[in-house]
CSV table of C-alpha atoms in Angstrom, one decimal:
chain,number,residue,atom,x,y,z
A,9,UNK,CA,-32.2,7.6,-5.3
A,10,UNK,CA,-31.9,4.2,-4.1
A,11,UNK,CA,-31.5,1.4,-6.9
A,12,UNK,CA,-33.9,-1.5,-8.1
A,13,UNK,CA,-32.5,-4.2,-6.0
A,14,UNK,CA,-32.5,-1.8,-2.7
A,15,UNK,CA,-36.2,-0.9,-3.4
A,16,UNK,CA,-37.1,-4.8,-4.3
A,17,UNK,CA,-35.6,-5.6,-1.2
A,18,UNK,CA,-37.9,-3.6,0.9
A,19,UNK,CA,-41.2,-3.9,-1.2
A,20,UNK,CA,-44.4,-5.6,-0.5
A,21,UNK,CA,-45.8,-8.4,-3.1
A,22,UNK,CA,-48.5,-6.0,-3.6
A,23,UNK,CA,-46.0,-3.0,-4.4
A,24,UNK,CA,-44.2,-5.3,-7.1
A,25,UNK,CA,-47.2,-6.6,-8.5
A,26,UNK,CA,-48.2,-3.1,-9.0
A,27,UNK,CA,-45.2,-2.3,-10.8
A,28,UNK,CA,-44.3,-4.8,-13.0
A,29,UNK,CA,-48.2,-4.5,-13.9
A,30,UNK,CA,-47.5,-1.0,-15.1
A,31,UNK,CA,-44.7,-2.6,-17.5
A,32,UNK,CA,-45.7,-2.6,-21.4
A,33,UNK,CA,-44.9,-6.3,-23.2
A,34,UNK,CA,-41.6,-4.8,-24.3
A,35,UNK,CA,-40.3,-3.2,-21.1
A,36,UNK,CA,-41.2,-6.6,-19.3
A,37,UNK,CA,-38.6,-8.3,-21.9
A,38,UNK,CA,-36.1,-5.9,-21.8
A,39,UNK,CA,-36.1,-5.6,-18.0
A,40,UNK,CA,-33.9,-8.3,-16.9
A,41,UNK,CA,-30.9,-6.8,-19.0
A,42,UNK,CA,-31.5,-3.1,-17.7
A,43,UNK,CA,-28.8,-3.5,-15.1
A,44,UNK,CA,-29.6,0.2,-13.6
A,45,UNK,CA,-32.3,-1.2,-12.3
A,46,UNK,CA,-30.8,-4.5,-10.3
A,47,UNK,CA,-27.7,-3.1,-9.4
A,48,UNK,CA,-27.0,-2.7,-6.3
A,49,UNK,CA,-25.3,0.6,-5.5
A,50,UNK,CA,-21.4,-0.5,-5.4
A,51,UNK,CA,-22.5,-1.5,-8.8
A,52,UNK,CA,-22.8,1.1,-10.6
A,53,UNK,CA,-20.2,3.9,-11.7
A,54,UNK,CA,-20.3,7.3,-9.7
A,55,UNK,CA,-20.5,9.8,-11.4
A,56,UNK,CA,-17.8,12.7,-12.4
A,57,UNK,CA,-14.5,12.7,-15.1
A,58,UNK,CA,-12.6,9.8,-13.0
A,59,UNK,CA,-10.2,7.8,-14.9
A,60,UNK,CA,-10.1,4.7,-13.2
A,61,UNK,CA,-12.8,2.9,-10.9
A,62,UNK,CA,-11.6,0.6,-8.6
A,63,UNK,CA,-14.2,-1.7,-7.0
A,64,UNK,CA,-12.9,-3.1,-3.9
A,65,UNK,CA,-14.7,-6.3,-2.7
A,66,UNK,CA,-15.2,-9.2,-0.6
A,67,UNK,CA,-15.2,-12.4,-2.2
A,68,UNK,CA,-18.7,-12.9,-4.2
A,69,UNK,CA,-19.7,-9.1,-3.8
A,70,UNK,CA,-20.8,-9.0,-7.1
A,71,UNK,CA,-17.4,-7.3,-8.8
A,72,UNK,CA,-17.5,-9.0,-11.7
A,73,UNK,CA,-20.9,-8.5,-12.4
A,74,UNK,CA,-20.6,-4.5,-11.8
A,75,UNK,CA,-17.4,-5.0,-14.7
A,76,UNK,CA,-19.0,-6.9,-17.4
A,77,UNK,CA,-22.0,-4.7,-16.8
A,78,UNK,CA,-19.5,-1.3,-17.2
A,79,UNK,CA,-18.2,-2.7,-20.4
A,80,UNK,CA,-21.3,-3.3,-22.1
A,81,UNK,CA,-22.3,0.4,-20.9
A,82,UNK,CA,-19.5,1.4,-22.8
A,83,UNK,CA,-19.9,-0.7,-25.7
A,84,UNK,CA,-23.5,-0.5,-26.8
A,85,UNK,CA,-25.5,1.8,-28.3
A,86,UNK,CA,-29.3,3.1,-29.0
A,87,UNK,CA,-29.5,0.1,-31.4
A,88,UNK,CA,-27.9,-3.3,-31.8
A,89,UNK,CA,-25.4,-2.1,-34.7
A,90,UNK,CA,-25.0,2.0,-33.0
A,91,UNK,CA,-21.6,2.5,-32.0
A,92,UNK,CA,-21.6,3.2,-28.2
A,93,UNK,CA,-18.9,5.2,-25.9
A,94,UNK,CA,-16.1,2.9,-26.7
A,95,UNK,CA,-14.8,0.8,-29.7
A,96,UNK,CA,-11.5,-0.9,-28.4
A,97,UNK,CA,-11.3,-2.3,-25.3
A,98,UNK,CA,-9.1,-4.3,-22.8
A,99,UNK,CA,-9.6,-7.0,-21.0
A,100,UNK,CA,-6.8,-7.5,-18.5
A,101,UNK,CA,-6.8,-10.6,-16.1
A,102,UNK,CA,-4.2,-12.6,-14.1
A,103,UNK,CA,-4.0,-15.0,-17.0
A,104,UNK,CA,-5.7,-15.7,-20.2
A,105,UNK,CA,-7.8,-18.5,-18.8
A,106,UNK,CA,-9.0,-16.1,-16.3
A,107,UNK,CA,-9.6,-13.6,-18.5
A,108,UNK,CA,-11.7,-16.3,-20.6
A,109,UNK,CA,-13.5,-18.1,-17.7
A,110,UNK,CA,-14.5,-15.1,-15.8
A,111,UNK,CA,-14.4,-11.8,-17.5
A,112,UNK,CA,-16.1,-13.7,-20.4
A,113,UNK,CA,-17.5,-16.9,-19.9
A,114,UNK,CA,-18.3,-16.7,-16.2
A,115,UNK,CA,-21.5,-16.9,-14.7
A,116,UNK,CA,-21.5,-13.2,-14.7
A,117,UNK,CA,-19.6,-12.6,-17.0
A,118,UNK,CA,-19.7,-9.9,-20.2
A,119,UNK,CA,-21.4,-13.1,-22.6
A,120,UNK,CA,-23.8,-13.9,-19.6
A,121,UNK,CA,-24.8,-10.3,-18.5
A,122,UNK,CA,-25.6,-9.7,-22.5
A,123,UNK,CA,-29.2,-9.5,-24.1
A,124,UNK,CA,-29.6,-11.6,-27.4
A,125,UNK,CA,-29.8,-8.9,-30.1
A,126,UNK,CA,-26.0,-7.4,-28.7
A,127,UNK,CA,-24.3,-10.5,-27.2
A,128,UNK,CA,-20.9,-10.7,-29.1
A,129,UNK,CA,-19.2,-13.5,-30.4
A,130,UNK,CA,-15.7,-15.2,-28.4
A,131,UNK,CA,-13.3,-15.6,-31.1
A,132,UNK,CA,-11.0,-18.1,-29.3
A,133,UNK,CA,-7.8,-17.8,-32.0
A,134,UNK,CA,-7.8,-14.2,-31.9
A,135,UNK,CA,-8.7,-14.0,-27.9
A,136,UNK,CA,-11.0,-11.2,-28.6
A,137,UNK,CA,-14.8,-10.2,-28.4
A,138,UNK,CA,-16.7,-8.8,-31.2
A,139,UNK,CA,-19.6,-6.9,-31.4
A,140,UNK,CA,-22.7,-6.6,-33.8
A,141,UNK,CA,-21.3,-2.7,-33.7
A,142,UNK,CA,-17.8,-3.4,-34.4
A,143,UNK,CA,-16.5,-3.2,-31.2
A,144,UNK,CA,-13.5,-5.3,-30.3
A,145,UNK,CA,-12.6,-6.8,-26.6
A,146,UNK,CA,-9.0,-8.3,-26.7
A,147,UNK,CA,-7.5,-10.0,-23.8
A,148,UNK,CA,-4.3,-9.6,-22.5
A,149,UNK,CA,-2.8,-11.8,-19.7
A,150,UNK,CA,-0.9,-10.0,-16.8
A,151,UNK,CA,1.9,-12.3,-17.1
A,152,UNK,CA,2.9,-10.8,-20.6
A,153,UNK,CA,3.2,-7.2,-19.9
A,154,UNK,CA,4.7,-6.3,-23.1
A,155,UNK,CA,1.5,-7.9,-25.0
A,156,UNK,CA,0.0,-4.5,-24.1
A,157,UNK,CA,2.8,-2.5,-26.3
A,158,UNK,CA,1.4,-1.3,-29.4
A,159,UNK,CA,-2.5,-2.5,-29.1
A,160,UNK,CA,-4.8,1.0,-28.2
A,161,UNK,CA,-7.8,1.5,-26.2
A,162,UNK,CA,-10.9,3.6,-25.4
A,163,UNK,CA,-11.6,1.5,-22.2
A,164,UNK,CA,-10.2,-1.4,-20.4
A,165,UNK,CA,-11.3,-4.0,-17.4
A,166,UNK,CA,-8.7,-5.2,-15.4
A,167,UNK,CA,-9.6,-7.9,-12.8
A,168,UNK,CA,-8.4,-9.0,-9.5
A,169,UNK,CA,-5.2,-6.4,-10.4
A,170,UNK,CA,-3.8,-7.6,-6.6
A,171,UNK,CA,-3.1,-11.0,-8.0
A,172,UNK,CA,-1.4,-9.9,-11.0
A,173,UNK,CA,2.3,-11.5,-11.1
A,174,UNK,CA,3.9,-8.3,-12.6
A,175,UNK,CA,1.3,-6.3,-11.4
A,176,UNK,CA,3.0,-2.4,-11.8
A,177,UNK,CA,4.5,-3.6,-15.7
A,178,UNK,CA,1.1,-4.7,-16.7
A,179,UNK,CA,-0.5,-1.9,-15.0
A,180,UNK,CA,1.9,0.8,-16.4
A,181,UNK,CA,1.8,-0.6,-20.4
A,182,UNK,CA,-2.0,-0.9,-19.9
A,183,UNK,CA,-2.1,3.3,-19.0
A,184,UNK,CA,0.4,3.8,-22.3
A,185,UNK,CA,-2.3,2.0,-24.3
A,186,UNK,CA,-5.5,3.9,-22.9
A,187,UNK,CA,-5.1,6.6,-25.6
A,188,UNK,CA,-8.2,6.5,-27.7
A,189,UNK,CA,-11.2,8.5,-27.4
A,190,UNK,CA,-12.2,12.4,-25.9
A,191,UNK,CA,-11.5,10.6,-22.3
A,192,UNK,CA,-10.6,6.9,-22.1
A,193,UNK,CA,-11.9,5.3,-18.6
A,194,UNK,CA,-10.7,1.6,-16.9
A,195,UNK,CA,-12.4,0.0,-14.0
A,196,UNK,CA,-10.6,-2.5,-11.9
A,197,UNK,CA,-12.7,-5.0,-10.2
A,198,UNK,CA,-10.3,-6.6,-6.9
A,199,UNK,CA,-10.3,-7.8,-4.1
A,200,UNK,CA,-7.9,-6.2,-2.1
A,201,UNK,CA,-4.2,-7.1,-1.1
A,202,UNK,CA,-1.2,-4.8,0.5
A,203,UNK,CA,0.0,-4.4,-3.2
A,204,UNK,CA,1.8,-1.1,-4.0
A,205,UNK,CA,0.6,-0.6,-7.6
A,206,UNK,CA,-3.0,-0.7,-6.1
A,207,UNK,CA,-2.0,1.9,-3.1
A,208,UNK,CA,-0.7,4.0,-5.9
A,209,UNK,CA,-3.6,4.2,-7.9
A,210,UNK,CA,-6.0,4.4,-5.1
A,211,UNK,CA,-4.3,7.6,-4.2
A,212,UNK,CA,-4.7,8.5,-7.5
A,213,UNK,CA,-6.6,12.1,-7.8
A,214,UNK,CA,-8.1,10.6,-10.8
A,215,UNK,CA,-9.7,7.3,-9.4
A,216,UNK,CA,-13.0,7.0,-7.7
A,217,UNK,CA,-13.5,4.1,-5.2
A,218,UNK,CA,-16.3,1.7,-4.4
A,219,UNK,CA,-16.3,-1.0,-1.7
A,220,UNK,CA,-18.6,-3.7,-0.8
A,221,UNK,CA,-18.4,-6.7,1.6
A,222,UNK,CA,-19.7,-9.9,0.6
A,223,UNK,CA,-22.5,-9.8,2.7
A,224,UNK,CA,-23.6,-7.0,0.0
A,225,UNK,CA,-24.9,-9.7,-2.2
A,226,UNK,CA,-25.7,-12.3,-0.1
A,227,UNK,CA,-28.8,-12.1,-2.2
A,228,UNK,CA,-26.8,-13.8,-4.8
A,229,UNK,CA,-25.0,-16.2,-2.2
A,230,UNK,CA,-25.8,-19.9,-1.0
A,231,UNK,CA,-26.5,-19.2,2.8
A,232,UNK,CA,-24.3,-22.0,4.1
A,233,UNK,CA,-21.4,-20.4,2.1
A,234,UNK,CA,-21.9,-17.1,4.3
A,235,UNK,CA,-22.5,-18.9,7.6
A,236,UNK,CA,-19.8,-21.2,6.6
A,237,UNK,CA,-17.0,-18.4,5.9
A,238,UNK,CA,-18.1,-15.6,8.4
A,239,UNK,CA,-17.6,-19.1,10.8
A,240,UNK,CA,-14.4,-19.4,10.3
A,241,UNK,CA,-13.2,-15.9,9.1
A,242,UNK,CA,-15.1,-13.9,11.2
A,243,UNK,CA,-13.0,-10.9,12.9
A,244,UNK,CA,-9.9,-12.3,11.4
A,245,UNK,CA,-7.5,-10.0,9.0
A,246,UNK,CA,-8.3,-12.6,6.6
A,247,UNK,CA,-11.5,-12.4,7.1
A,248,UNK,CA,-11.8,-8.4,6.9
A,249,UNK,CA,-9.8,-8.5,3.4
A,250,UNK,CA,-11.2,-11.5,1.7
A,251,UNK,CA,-15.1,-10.9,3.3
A,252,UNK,CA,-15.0,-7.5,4.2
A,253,UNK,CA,-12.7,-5.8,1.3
A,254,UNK,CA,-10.7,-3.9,3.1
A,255,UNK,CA,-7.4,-3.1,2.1
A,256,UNK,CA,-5.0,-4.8,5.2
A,257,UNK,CA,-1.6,-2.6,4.9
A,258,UNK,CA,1.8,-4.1,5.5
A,259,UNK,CA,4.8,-1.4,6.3
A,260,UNK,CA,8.5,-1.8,5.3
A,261,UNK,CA,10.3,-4.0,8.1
A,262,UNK,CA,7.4,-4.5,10.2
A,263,UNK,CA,8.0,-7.0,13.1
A,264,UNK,CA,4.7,-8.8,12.4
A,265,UNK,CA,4.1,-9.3,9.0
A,266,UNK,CA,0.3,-10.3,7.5
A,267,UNK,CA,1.7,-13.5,6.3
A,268,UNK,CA,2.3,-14.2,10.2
A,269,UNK,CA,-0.8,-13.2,11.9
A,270,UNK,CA,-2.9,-14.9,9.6
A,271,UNK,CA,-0.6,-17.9,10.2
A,272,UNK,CA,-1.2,-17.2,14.3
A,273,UNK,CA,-4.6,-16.9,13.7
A,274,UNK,CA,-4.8,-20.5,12.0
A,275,UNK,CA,-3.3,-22.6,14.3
A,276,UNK,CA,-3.7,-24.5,17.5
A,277,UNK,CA,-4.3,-23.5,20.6
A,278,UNK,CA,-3.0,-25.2,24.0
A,279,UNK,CA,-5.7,-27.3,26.0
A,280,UNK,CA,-3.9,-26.5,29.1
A,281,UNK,CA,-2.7,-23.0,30.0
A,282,UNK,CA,-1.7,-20.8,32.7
A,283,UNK,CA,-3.6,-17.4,31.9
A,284,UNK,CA,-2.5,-13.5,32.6
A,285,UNK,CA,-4.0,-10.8,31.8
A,286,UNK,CA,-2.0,-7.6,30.9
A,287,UNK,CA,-2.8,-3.8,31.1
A,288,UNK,CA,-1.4,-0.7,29.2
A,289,UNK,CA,-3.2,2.3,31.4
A,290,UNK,CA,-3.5,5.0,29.7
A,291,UNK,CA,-1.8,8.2,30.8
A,292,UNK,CA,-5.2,10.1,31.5
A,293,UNK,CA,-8.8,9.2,32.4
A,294,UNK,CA,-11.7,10.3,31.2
A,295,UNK,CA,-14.0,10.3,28.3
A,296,UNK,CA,-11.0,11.6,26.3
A,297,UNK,CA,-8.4,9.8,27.2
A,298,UNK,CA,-6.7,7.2,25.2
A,299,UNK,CA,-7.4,3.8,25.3
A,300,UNK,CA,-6.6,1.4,27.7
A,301,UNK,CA,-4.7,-1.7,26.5
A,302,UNK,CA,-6.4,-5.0,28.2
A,303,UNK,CA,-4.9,-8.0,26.8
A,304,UNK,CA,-5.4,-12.0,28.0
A,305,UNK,CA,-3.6,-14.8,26.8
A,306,UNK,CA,-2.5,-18.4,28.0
A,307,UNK,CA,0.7,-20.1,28.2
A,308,UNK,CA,1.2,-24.3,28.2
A,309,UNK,CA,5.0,-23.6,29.3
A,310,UNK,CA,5.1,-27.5,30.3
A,311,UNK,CA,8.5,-29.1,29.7
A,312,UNK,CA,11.5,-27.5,27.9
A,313,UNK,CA,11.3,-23.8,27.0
A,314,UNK,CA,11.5,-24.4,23.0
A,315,UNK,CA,7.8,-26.7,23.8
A,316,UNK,CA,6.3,-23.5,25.0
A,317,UNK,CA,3.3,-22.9,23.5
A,318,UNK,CA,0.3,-19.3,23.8
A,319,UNK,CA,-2.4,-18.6,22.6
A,320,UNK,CA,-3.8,-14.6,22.6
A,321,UNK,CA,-7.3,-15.3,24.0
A,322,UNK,CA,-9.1,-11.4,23.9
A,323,UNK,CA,-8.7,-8.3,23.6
A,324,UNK,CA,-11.0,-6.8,26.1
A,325,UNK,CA,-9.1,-2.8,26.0
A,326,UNK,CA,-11.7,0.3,26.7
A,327,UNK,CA,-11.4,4.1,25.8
A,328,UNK,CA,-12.6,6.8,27.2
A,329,UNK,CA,-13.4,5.3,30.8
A,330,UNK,CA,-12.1,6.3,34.3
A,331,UNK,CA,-9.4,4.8,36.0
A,332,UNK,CA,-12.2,2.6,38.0
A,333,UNK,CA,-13.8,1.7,34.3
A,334,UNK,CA,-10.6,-0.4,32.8
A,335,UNK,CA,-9.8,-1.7,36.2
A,336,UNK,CA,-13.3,-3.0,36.3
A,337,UNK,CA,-12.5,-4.5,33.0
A,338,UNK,CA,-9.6,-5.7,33.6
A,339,UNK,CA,-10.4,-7.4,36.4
A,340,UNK,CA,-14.1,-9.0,34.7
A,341,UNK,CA,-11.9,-10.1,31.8
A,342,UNK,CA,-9.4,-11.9,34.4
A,343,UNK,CA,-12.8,-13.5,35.8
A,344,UNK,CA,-14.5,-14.2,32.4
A,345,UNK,CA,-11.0,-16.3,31.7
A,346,UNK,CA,-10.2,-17.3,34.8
A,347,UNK,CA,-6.4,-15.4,35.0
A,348,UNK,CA,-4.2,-16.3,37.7
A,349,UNK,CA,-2.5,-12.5,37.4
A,350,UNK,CA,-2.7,-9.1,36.3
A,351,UNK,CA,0.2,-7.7,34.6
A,352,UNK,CA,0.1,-4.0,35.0
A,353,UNK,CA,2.7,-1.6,33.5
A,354,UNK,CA,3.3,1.2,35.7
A,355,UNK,CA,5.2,3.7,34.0
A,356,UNK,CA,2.5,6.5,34.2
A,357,UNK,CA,1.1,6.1,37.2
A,358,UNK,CA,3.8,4.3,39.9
A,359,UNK,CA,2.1,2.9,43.1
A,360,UNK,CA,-0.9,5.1,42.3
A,361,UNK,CA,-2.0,2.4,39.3
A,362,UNK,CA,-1.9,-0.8,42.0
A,363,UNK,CA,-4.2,1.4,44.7
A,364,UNK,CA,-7.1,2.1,41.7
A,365,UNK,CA,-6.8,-1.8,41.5
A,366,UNK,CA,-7.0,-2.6,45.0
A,367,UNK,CA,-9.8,-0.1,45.6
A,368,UNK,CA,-11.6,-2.7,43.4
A,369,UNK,CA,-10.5,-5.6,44.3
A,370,UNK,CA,-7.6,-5.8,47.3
A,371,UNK,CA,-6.8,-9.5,47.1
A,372,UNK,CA,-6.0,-10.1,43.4
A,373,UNK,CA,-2.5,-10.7,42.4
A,374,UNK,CA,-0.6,-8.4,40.9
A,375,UNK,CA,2.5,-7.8,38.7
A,376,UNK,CA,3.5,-4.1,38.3
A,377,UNK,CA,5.9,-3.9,35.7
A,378,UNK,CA,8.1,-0.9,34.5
A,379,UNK,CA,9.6,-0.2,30.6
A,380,UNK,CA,13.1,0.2,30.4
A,381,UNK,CA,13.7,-0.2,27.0
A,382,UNK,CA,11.8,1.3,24.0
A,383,UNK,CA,8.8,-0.2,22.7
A,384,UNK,CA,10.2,-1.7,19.5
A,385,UNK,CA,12.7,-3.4,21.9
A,386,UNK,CA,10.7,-5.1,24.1
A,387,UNK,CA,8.4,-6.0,21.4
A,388,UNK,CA,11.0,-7.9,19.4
A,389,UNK,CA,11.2,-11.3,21.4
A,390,UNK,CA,7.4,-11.6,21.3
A,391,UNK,CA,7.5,-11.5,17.5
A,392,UNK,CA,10.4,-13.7,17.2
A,393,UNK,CA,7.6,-16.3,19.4
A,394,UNK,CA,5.1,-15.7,16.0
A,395,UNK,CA,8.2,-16.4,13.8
A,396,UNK,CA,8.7,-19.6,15.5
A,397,UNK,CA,5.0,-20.5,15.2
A,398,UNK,CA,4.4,-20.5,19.0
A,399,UNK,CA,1.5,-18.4,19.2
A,400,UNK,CA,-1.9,-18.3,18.3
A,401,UNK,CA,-5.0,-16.0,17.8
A,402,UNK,CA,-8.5,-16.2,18.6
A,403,UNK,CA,-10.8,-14.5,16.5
A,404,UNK,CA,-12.2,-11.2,17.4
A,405,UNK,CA,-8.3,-9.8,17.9
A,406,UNK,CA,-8.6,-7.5,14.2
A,407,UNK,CA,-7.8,-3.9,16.3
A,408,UNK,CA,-5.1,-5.7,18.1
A,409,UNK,CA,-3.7,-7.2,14.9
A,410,UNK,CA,-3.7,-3.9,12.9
A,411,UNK,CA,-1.5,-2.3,16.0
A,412,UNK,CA,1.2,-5.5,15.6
A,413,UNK,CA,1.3,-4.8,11.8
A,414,UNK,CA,2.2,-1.2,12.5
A,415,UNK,CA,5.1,-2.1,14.7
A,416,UNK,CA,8.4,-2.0,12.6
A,417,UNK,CA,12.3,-2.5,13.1
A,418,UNK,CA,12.6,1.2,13.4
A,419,UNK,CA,9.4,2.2,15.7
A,420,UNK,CA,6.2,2.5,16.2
A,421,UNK,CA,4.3,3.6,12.5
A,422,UNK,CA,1.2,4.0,13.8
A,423,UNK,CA,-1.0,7.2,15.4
A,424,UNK,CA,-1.0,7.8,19.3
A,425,UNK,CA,-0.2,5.0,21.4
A,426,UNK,CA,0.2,1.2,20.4
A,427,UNK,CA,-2.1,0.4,23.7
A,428,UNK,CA,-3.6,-3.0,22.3
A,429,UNK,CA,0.0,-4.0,21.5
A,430,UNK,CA,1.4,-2.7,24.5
A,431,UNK,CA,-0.2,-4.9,26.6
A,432,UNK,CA,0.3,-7.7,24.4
A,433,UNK,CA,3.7,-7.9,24.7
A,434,UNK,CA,3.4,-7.4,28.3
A,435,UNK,CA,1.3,-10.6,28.8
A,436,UNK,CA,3.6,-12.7,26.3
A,437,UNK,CA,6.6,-11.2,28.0
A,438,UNK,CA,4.8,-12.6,31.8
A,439,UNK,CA,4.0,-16.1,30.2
A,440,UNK,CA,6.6,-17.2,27.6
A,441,UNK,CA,9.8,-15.0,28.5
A,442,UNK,CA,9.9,-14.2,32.0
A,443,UNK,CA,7.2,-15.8,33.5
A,444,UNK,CA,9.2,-15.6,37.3
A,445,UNK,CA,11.8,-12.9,37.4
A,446,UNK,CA,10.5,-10.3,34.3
A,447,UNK,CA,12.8,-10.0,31.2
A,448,UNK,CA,15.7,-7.7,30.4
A,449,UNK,CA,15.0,-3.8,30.2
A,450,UNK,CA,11.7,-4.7,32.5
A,451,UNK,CA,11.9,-4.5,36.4
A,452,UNK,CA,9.4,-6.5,38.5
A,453,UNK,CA,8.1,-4.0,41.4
A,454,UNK,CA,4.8,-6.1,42.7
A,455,UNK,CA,4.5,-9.6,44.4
């Protein structure tokens, strides 16, 4: 069944007109505050015995709407002064202020998304709403864990939980204190971060999950903030967790950590650049094969080596194609950016990978390249270059970027082969490493 907003969206004048001319004088006054009808559907609570919901969402998706609105489902009854589902309830932000500006002062906030007759009162010295019912809000600050020892709840909100100081002590007194009621529910309203006491609940048994990119509401949303954002975030991993929601992982001891791709994706690129690309083949071809790492980037390697700079410029890999496919791709991405070489690791395929390329193309210069070390090995000078702040990203680079976060100390943590990556380290290895004679553990075969 879809909700109000989806089926406003998609109506004619004429169809609107129709209904709201159905509407008796009452139901025209209390529609604005019947949220069932305007939510949209990451909005509203699924249904089932969950214990928590966690709304996952891009920045402005309309989280804290879809928690104020939960509360007041849980709070009100038939009646103004009817007791509803819940009595005592906790409101559980990063800090008081936030908990006061947003959860309950905020635009759409629980005082905002209230009708008239059952808005409650903000008593500031006692940091807690009250209802005509009787029902009690407190708020509790993130930073004081212990605050949550002794109080006892029926329900609870708990906001932006990823930015939460002492996020698992908060989290774990808040679960002591849900201990009212037949079964006492919390929603938490987030946008997501590589936090483990959000993992953790999200593999929960007991919690539901809803996710939204901004774009959901863009209804909602000044156009030039969209265009403005999507501009710059776009295809970024910043992008994908503050716009898109998603939850960006981080693994123990990984060689690339978030905090450095989002700084590579951030910075400068050179204006002047000698430009490789690099190729993974896969072991196979053929629609089911795996994919085949295609990787270009550019080098300014001008002056001393420390004055090196690169920039990642695509990632142009294909799956599923036959050997011809990614050396056609290979070779259009080498013209699209106008590479002086193609790096091509050889492993799987010896002199039989350079004859599928020359069958294409028999005058384009060549590097064949051969892995003697393990992958983790050879990976770990090209992230000391991202330590050092050496390279950058373009945008469009998120598949590649989720391969480099799954590349620890230890090994590859990923599933099948880190293709994207591969290659990667075989172009940043040509340009800023070994640009003439290959670097240790790798043997250059080709001219």
């Amino acid at each position: 069944m879809k909700s109000g907003a989806v089926w406003l969206a998609s109506a004619t004048p004429e169809e609107i007109d129709d209904f709201l001319g159905g509407l008796s004088e009452n139901a025209l006054l209390a529609l604005p505050w019947i949220f069932d009808f305007w939510a949209l559907p990451h909005q509203l609570p699924p249904e089932g015995a969950w214990k928590s919901w966690v709304i996952l969402g891009g920045r402005g998706a309309g989280k804290t709407r879809a928690g104020a609105e939960w509360v007041r489902a849980q709070v009100e009854g038939p009646t103004p002064t009817a007791p509803g589902r819940a009595r005592r309830i906790a409101l559980v932000g990063e800090t008081f202020d936030q908990v006061r500006e947003v959860m309950v002062l905020g635009e759409s906030g629980i005082l905002a998304c209230s009708p008239p007759d059952r808005r409650p009162k903000w008593v500031a010295t006692r940091r807690s709403l009250e209802w005509p019912n009787g029902a009690v809000a407190t708020a509790f600050s993130a930073h004081d864990p212990d605050s949550l020892r002794g109080p006892q709840f029926d329900a609870a909100w708990a906001d932006e939980l990823a930015k939460w100081p002492k996020a698992q002590d908060a989290w774990d007194q808040l679960q002591f204190a849900l201990r009212l009621g037949e079964h006492p529910q919390q929603v938490v309203t987030t946008t997501p971060r590589n936090v483990g006491v959000l993992k953790s609940i999200l593999q929960n048994p007991s919690t539901v999950i809803s996710r939204a990119p901004t774009e959901a509401n863009r209804a909602y949303l000044a156009k030039s903030f969209l265009a403005e954002v999507e501009a710059r975030y776009g295809g970024q991993s910043l992008g994908r967790q503050e716009l898109q929601g998603e939850l960006i992982e981080e693994i123990e001891d990984a060689l690339w950590t978030q905090a450095m791709i989002v700084s590579a994706q951030g910075r400068d690129e050179p204006e002047q650049m000698r430009i490789v690309v690099a190729v993974d083949p896969p072991v196979t071809s053929g629609p089911k094969s795996d994919a085949c790492g295609i990787v270009v980037a550019g080098a300014d390697t001008r002056g001393p080596r420390k004055d090196w700079r690169a920039v990642v410029l695509a990632d142009r890999s294909v799956r599923g194609v036959s050997a011809d496919g990614w050396a056609r791709a290979a070779l259009a991405a080498m013209e699209e950016f106008g590479a002086d070489r193609l790096v091509v690791e050889v492993n799987q395929g010896g002199d039989l990978v350079e004859q599928v390329i020359r069958q294409v193309d028999d005058t384009v210069p060549v590097r064949k390249v051969t892995a003697m070390r393990a992958k983790r090995l050879r990976a770990e000078p090209v992230a000391a270059l991202y330590e050092q702040g050496r390279i950058a990203h373009r945008r469009g680079l998120g598949a590649l970027e989720d391969q480099m976060a799954l590349m620890a100390r230890t090994g590859w943590q990923g599933q099948g082969s880190p293709d994207r990556l591969d290659a990667l380290v075989w172009a940043l290895t040509e340009l800023m490493i070994a640009p003439s004679s290959g670097a240790p553990g790798v043997r250059s075969l080709g001219r």
